[in-house]
Short mmCIF file of C-alpha atoms in Angstrom, two decimals:
data_model
loop_
_atom_site.label_atom_id
_atom_site.label_comp_id
_atom_site.label_asym_id
_atom_site.label_seq_id
_atom_site.Cartn_x
_atom_site.Cartn_y
_atom_site.Cartn_z
CA MET A 1 -3.13 29.78 33.63
CA VAL A 2 -7.01 29.95 34.68
CA ASN A 3 -7.89 27.21 37.95
CA GLU A 4 -11.22 25.47 37.64
CA ASN A 5 -13.47 28.26 38.72
CA GLY A 6 -12.11 30.50 35.69
CA LYS A 7 -10.43 32.62 37.84
CA SER A 8 -6.85 33.35 37.05
CA LEU A 9 -3.66 32.35 39.38
CA ILE A 10 -1.20 34.26 38.01
CA SER A 11 -2.30 37.36 39.74
CA LYS A 12 -2.51 35.19 43.34
CA ILE A 13 1.48 34.29 42.58
CA MET A 14 2.64 37.84 43.00
CA PRO A 15 1.93 41.01 41.85
CA ARG A 16 3.01 42.63 38.78
CA ASN A 17 5.37 45.47 39.18
CA ARG A 18 7.53 42.84 42.13
CA PHE A 19 7.37 40.42 38.41
CA LYS A 20 9.18 43.36 36.69
CA ASP A 21 11.70 44.06 39.09
CA ILE A 22 12.64 40.64 40.04
CA MET A 23 13.43 40.09 36.03
CA ARG A 24 14.87 43.58 36.23
CA HIS A 25 17.69 42.16 38.56
CA LEU A 26 17.25 38.66 38.03
CA ARG A 27 21.02 36.91 38.00
CA PHE A 28 22.75 33.81 38.21
CA ASP A 29 26.66 34.57 39.17
CA TYR A 30 28.11 37.39 41.06
CA LYS A 31 28.69 40.16 38.78
CA GLY A 32 32.06 41.28 40.97
CA THR A 33 33.68 38.01 39.79
CA ARG A 34 32.81 37.66 36.26
CA MET A 35 35.36 39.56 34.89
CA GLU A 36 37.80 37.26 35.63
CA ARG A 37 35.71 34.30 34.71
CA VAL A 38 35.07 35.69 31.13
CA GLY A 39 38.21 35.16 29.71
CA THR A 40 38.37 30.94 30.11
CA ASP A 41 34.40 31.02 30.02
CA LYS A 42 32.43 33.04 27.38
CA PHE A 43 28.95 31.08 29.18
CA ALA A 44 30.06 32.78 32.32
CA ALA A 45 27.15 34.21 33.11
CA ILE A 46 25.02 31.25 33.21
CA SER A 47 27.65 28.32 33.44
CA ASN A 48 26.92 27.60 37.35
CA VAL A 49 23.23 27.23 36.36
CA TRP A 50 23.74 25.90 33.38
CA GLY A 51 25.85 22.87 34.73
CA SER A 52 23.87 21.84 37.64
CA PHE A 53 20.32 21.74 34.78
CA VAL A 54 22.52 19.64 32.10
CA ALA A 55 23.82 17.12 35.42
CA ASN A 56 20.64 16.72 36.00
CA CYS A 57 19.22 15.77 33.10
CA ILE A 58 21.83 13.23 32.59
CA LYS A 59 21.28 11.55 35.19
CA SER A 60 17.69 12.04 35.95
CA PHE A 61 16.92 9.48 33.08
CA ASN A 62 17.99 6.01 31.29
CA PRO A 63 16.97 6.97 27.52
CA GLY A 64 16.60 4.26 24.70
CA ARG A 65 18.51 2.39 22.16
CA TYR A 66 18.76 5.39 19.94
CA ILE A 67 20.01 9.06 20.07
CA THR A 68 19.23 11.93 17.96
CA ILE A 69 22.29 14.33 17.49
CA ASP A 70 21.53 18.19 15.77
CA GLU A 71 21.72 21.60 16.79
CA GLN A 72 18.60 23.83 18.46
CA LEU A 73 18.58 27.21 17.95
CA PHE A 74 16.56 29.26 20.34
CA PRO A 75 15.41 32.49 18.66
CA THR A 76 16.85 35.90 20.43
CA LYS A 77 18.55 39.02 19.12
CA THR A 78 20.34 40.02 22.85
CA ARG A 79 23.70 41.45 22.00
CA CYS A 80 27.02 38.35 22.77
CA CYS A 81 29.72 37.44 21.48
CA PHE A 82 28.24 33.62 20.64
CA LEU A 83 25.14 34.93 18.62
CA GLN A 84 25.00 32.88 15.19
CA TYR A 85 23.11 33.32 12.01
CA ILE A 86 21.35 30.28 10.10
CA ALA A 87 19.10 31.36 7.18
CA THR A 88 17.57 27.94 6.79
CA LYS A 89 15.88 28.49 10.18
CA PRO A 90 12.54 30.19 10.79
CA ASP A 91 14.18 32.36 13.00
CA LYS A 92 17.24 33.62 11.17
CA PHE A 93 19.52 34.87 14.34
CA GLY A 94 19.78 33.28 17.63
CA ILE A 95 21.94 31.33 20.31
CA LYS A 96 23.02 27.86 19.07
CA PHE A 97 23.33 24.55 21.24
CA TRP A 98 23.84 21.18 19.91
CA VAL A 99 21.32 18.31 21.73
CA ALA A 100 21.22 14.60 21.97
CA CYS A 101 17.80 13.76 22.71
CA ASP A 102 16.36 10.72 23.16
CA LEU A 103 15.06 9.20 19.58
CA LYS A 104 11.22 7.85 21.08
CA SER A 105 10.34 9.78 24.22
CA LYS A 106 12.68 13.67 22.94
CA TYR A 107 14.21 13.33 26.05
CA VAL A 108 17.12 15.89 25.97
CA CYS A 109 19.93 14.02 27.50
CA ASN A 110 22.59 16.34 26.96
CA ILE A 111 23.30 19.93 25.52
CA ILE A 112 26.00 22.00 24.59
CA PRO A 113 25.83 25.69 23.85
CA TYR A 114 27.77 26.53 21.30
CA LEU A 115 30.15 29.81 22.00
CA GLY A 116 32.75 29.55 18.79
CA LYS A 117 36.21 29.38 18.87
CA ASP A 118 37.08 26.12 21.37
CA PRO A 119 40.19 26.79 22.68
CA SER A 120 40.49 23.20 24.40
CA ARG A 121 40.09 21.26 21.20
CA PRO A 122 43.27 19.31 19.47
CA MET A 123 43.99 20.93 16.23
CA ARG A 124 43.30 18.22 14.12
CA GLU A 125 40.15 17.65 15.92
CA ARG A 126 37.22 18.35 13.39
CA LEU A 127 34.19 20.05 15.10
CA SER A 128 31.72 18.38 14.66
CA GLU A 129 33.46 15.07 16.04
CA ASN A 130 33.91 17.39 19.01
CA VAL A 131 30.79 17.81 19.46
CA VAL A 132 29.79 14.29 18.87
CA MET A 133 31.79 12.72 21.55
CA LYS A 134 31.29 15.42 24.39
CA LEU A 135 26.87 14.49 23.82
CA MET A 136 27.26 10.61 24.14
CA GLU A 137 29.80 10.74 26.26
CA PRO A 138 27.79 9.71 29.41
CA LEU A 139 25.50 7.28 27.20
CA LEU A 140 28.79 5.51 25.25
CA ASP A 141 29.64 2.12 26.11
CA LYS A 142 25.67 0.43 26.07
CA GLY A 143 25.58 -0.51 22.65
CA ARG A 144 23.36 2.83 21.52
CA SER A 145 23.17 4.02 18.10
CA VAL A 146 23.54 7.61 16.68
CA THR A 147 21.74 9.50 14.06
CA THR A 148 23.35 12.56 12.74
CA ASP A 149 23.28 14.74 9.80
CA ASN A 150 26.01 15.03 6.97
CA PHE A 151 27.71 18.21 8.88
CA PHE A 152 28.53 15.36 11.97
CA THR A 153 28.81 12.11 10.02
CA SER A 154 31.94 11.23 9.02
CA VAL A 155 33.83 7.87 8.71
CA SER A 156 36.44 8.58 11.59
CA LEU A 157 33.92 9.39 13.85
CA ALA A 158 32.10 5.83 12.93
CA ARG A 159 35.11 4.19 14.30
CA GLN A 160 35.29 6.36 17.02
CA LEU A 161 32.08 5.13 18.70
CA LEU A 162 32.28 1.77 17.31
CA SER A 163 35.72 1.23 19.74
CA ARG A 164 33.22 2.49 22.75
CA LYS A 165 30.42 0.03 21.25
CA THR A 166 28.52 2.96 19.54
CA THR A 167 26.79 2.28 16.49
CA LEU A 168 26.62 5.43 13.31
CA LEU A 169 24.17 6.22 10.89
CA GLY A 170 23.68 9.78 9.25
CA THR A 171 23.92 11.19 5.74
CA GLU A 172 27.00 12.22 4.69
CA ASN A 173 28.46 15.38 2.56
CA LYS A 174 29.73 14.42 -0.54
CA ILE A 175 32.94 16.92 -0.08
CA ARG A 176 34.30 14.49 2.06
CA ARG A 177 37.97 13.90 0.91
CA GLU A 178 37.24 10.35 2.08
CA LEU A 179 34.71 9.44 -0.31
CA PRO A 180 35.30 7.60 -3.63
CA GLU A 181 35.61 10.16 -6.85
CA SER A 182 32.62 8.06 -8.07
CA VAL A 183 30.51 9.25 -5.98
CA LYS A 184 32.02 13.11 -5.86
CA LYS A 185 30.89 13.48 -9.17
CA PRO A 186 27.67 14.45 -10.69
CA LEU A 187 27.17 10.98 -13.16
CA ASP A 188 24.29 10.10 -14.81
CA ARG A 189 22.91 6.90 -12.92
CA ASN A 190 19.53 4.98 -12.78
CA GLU A 191 16.79 6.12 -11.65
CA PHE A 192 16.41 4.17 -7.68
CA SER A 193 20.05 2.14 -7.94
CA THR A 194 21.70 1.47 -5.02
CA GLN A 195 25.66 1.18 -4.84
CA VAL A 196 27.14 -0.28 -1.67
CA PHE A 197 30.75 0.74 -0.42
CA SER A 198 31.94 -1.02 2.94
CA THR A 199 34.82 -0.32 5.21
CA SER A 200 36.80 -1.38 8.29
CA GLY A 201 33.16 -1.25 10.27
CA ALA A 202 31.11 1.32 8.44
CA THR A 203 29.26 0.88 5.17
CA LEU A 204 28.20 3.43 2.18
CA THR A 205 25.01 3.85 0.52
CA VAL A 206 25.18 5.96 -2.20
CA TYR A 207 20.84 5.66 -3.41
CA ALA A 208 20.10 7.54 -6.78
CA PRO A 209 15.65 8.87 -6.19
CA LYS A 210 16.94 11.11 -9.44
CA ARG A 211 18.60 10.01 -12.32
CA LYS A 212 21.36 13.06 -10.85
CA LYS A 213 20.66 13.32 -7.98
CA THR A 214 22.12 10.89 -4.61
CA VAL A 215 22.03 10.58 -1.16
CA CYS A 216 24.89 9.01 0.61
CA ILE A 217 24.08 7.18 3.74
CA LEU A 218 27.23 6.34 6.30
CA SER A 219 26.22 3.49 8.42
CA SER A 220 28.05 1.81 10.96
CA MET A 221 24.75 -0.22 12.30
CA HIS A 222 23.76 -1.94 9.71
CA SER A 223 25.64 -4.87 8.43
CA VAL A 224 23.80 -5.51 5.17
CA VAL A 225 22.47 -3.39 2.97
CA GLU A 226 18.85 -4.50 2.00
CA THR A 227 16.23 -2.67 -1.19
CA GLY A 228 12.88 -2.65 -0.88
CA ASP A 229 10.92 -4.69 -3.15
CA ASN A 230 8.57 -1.54 -4.10
CA LYS A 231 9.29 0.56 -7.05
CA LYS A 232 11.69 3.43 -5.26
CA LYS A 233 13.35 0.43 -4.10
CA LYS A 234 14.82 1.79 -1.29
CA PRO A 235 17.44 0.15 0.94
CA ASN A 236 17.35 -0.21 4.88
CA THR A 237 20.11 2.16 5.45
CA ILE A 238 17.65 4.89 4.01
CA THR A 239 14.51 4.22 5.62
CA ASP A 240 16.33 3.57 9.34
CA TYR A 241 18.13 6.81 8.49
CA LYS A 242 14.14 9.04 7.20
CA SER A 243 12.54 7.34 10.74
CA MET A 244 15.16 8.10 13.20
CA LYS A 245 16.49 11.72 12.46
CA CYS A 246 13.74 13.56 13.74
CA GLY A 247 14.74 13.49 17.01
CA VAL A 248 15.33 16.91 18.19
CA ASP A 249 13.61 18.74 15.26
CA VAL A 250 10.32 17.47 16.88
CA MET A 251 11.84 18.57 20.77
CA ASP A 252 12.52 21.81 19.31
CA GLN A 253 8.63 21.94 17.90
CA MET A 254 7.30 20.89 21.43
CA VAL A 255 9.68 23.21 23.33
CA ARG A 256 8.24 26.48 21.40
CA GLU A 257 5.14 25.58 21.25
CA TYR A 258 4.68 26.14 24.96
CA SER A 259 7.18 28.22 25.21
CA VAL A 260 7.67 30.56 28.61
CA ARG A 261 10.47 33.05 26.64
CA SER A 262 9.62 36.54 26.47
CA GLY A 263 11.42 39.17 25.03
CA THR A 264 14.70 40.44 26.58
CA ARG A 265 17.72 42.24 26.09
CA ARG A 266 20.04 39.96 28.28
CA TRP A 267 21.47 36.05 26.66
CA PRO A 268 21.96 34.60 30.15
CA VAL A 269 17.51 35.66 31.24
CA GLY A 270 17.14 34.04 27.32
CA VAL A 271 19.36 30.96 27.93
CA PHE A 272 17.53 30.96 31.41
CA TYR A 273 14.09 30.83 29.23
CA ASN A 274 15.38 27.75 27.43
CA MET A 275 16.92 26.18 30.09
CA ILE A 276 13.06 26.20 31.91
CA ASP A 277 11.30 24.86 27.98
CA ILE A 278 13.54 22.25 27.67
CA ALA A 279 13.02 21.21 31.96
CA ALA A 280 9.46 21.65 31.49
CA LEU A 281 9.33 18.50 28.30
CA ASN A 282 11.96 16.02 30.52
CA ALA A 283 9.43 17.00 33.12
CA TYR A 284 6.63 15.90 31.16
CA VAL A 285 8.76 12.60 29.96
CA LEU A 286 9.62 11.93 33.97
CA TYR A 287 5.96 12.14 34.72
CA GLN A 288 4.48 9.37 32.24
CA ALA A 289 7.80 7.13 32.35
CA CYS A 290 6.78 6.90 36.11
CA THR A 291 3.92 7.09 36.07
CA GLY A 292 2.76 5.40 33.08
CA VAL A 293 -0.20 8.21 32.94
CA LYS A 294 -1.31 9.40 29.71
CA GLU A 295 -2.00 12.68 29.52
CA ARG A 296 -2.05 16.28 27.56
CA ARG A 297 1.72 18.43 28.20
CA VAL A 298 -1.03 21.30 28.32
CA ASP A 299 -2.76 20.10 31.10
CA PHE A 300 0.93 18.61 32.79
CA LEU A 301 1.65 21.88 32.58
CA VAL A 302 -0.86 23.78 33.71
CA GLU A 303 -0.59 21.36 36.89
CA LEU A 304 3.02 21.47 37.18
CA ALA A 305 2.61 25.32 37.41
CA SER A 306 0.33 25.24 39.73
CA GLU A 307 2.11 23.10 42.09
CA LEU A 308 5.36 24.96 42.05
CA ALA A 309 2.83 28.06 42.85
CA GLN A 310 1.48 26.74 45.19
CA GLY A 311 4.04 26.42 47.99
CA HIS A 312 4.45 29.67 47.66
CA MET A 313 1.21 31.89 47.31
CA GLY A 314 0.75 29.10 51.03
CA ALA A 315 3.99 30.80 52.02
CA GLU A 316 2.40 34.40 51.10
CA THR A 317 -1.07 33.76 52.93
CA ALA A 318 0.19 32.57 55.96
CA LYS A 319 2.50 36.00 56.11
CA LYS A 320 -1.11 37.89 55.43
CA ASP A 321 -3.07 36.11 57.55
CA ASN A 322 -0.48 36.56 60.30
CA ARG A 323 -0.39 40.77 59.99
CA LEU A 324 -4.14 40.13 60.01
CA ARG A 325 -4.37 38.74 63.07
CA GLN A 326 -1.58 41.28 65.08
CA GLN A 327 -3.89 44.01 63.80
CA PRO A 328 -6.09 45.53 66.84
CA LEU A 329 -9.75 44.79 67.31
CA THR A 330 -10.23 48.72 66.46
CA PRO A 331 -8.12 51.03 65.06
CA GLY A 332 -7.73 52.45 68.22
CA LYS A 333 -9.92 55.56 69.79
CA GLY A 334 -11.05 58.11 67.85
CA LYS A 335 -8.89 56.57 64.32
CA ARG A 336 -10.65 54.98 61.90
CA ALA A 337 -8.94 52.20 58.71
CA MET A 338 -9.44 51.87 55.16
CA CYS A 339 -11.89 48.47 54.15
CA GLN A 340 -9.60 45.40 53.50
CA VAL A 341 -12.37 43.01 51.98
CA ASN A 342 -13.51 44.36 49.02
CA CYS A 343 -10.62 46.58 46.54
CA ARG A 344 -13.53 48.30 45.41
CA CYS A 345 -14.21 49.66 48.62
CA LYS A 346 -10.72 50.94 49.74
CA SER A 347 -12.17 54.54 50.34
CA ASN A 348 -14.46 53.26 52.87
CA HIS A 349 -13.48 53.66 56.53
CA ALA A 350 -14.18 50.66 58.90
CA THR A 351 -13.85 50.48 62.71
CA VAL A 352 -14.49 46.93 63.54
CA ARG A 353 -12.69 43.46 62.18
CA CYS A 354 -14.70 40.50 60.88
CA VAL A 355 -13.98 37.72 63.51
CA ASP A 356 -13.11 34.66 61.07
CA CYS A 357 -11.01 36.63 58.54
CA TYR A 358 -9.77 39.32 61.10
CA LYS A 359 -9.80 42.09 58.15
CA TYR A 360 -11.50 45.74 59.08
CA THR A 361 -14.62 45.52 57.69
CA CYS A 362 -16.76 48.93 56.49
CA GLY A 363 -20.60 49.13 56.30
CA LYS A 364 -21.39 47.99 53.17
CA CYS A 365 -18.92 44.77 53.49
CA ARG A 366 -20.33 43.87 56.91
CA MET A 367 -23.29 40.90 57.12
CA GLU A 368 -24.86 42.13 60.50
CA ILE A 369 -26.51 39.55 62.67
CA ALA A 370 -30.28 39.56 63.94
CA TRP A 371 -30.04 39.76 67.87
CA GLN A 372 -31.71 36.54 69.79
CA CYS A 373 -32.96 36.98 74.15
CA GLN A 374 -32.14 33.75 75.18
CA VAL A 375 -35.65 32.49 75.56
CA CYS A 376 -36.02 32.44 71.63
CA ALA A 377 -32.15 30.94 70.94
CA ASP A 378 -33.42 28.21 73.83
CA SER A 379 -36.49 27.65 72.15
CA VAL A 380 -34.58 27.58 68.26
CA MET A 381 -32.03 24.84 69.34
#
């Protein structure tokens, strides 16, 4: 991060050793009571800070009609009991989060960490349905539409959401028991053919892009399924799903493009890095929504970092100036001080202070002013 003159601002914020010391002792809870809280909350090491962050994300923005729900894998190999391995991800290991994201702005509306088996979840309720209902709880009853992948989508979930004035659109896994047997079997279908099944409150579209390949789309948003006029004859449920499924994936790409993530062996610090990245993205969305100014995200992040550091830098500068002002005019009788102007002159001794910045100044850093008599000074004026 550099300023207008090309000089680095990072070194002016704080010394490197102080930053390392802060990161070494960074904690987000009281360690004395952590063992008691871990018994009921695996996320206890950062749960208080995380809860405040999520609450601010929910209340700070009113998302649009279309919401995308998917998983995010924050890459890390720190030791924790809920570390996940997902072979299909670029980074195989990490902490998994369930994310609800606004489709248009990519604002993170709600986010939940996956901590393994949840004892509070009802026995007969699927994990996917429980996650979707938790993520959508602040956004229900407002006529929104949710897009999910085949892990979440089911008829029972569509009915639950529909009872809360929310529609569902997503691909459905063919192993679901609720699907008709004709859909589960790999039949030899006509290429680009479409078959539609309907039930109370939901429509199942089975599209065959190839002869022995089918795609199942469950929708409570479409009452009528229409096919296109082109060669592939794609139904509108397929085209709508393709345009709405990418919210969380694009958000994850944007977050990882400009990240504060660094190497760490402690998972709370890794979660904190992810929290800062998401907060920066949400701040960018809010800035554009409130001001209407279109600005590159990298420029916004640099400006944001500068403004956040400005208060700290101003306080440190004031403390330093106060210490310099309290220095005596001369080091003392028979004593000499080190030069405080240039770091390369610290071995040089000084006996006088600058009248402007109050720093002890050696002979190399001092500017001599020629003396004038009163007559010459009056003539110049």
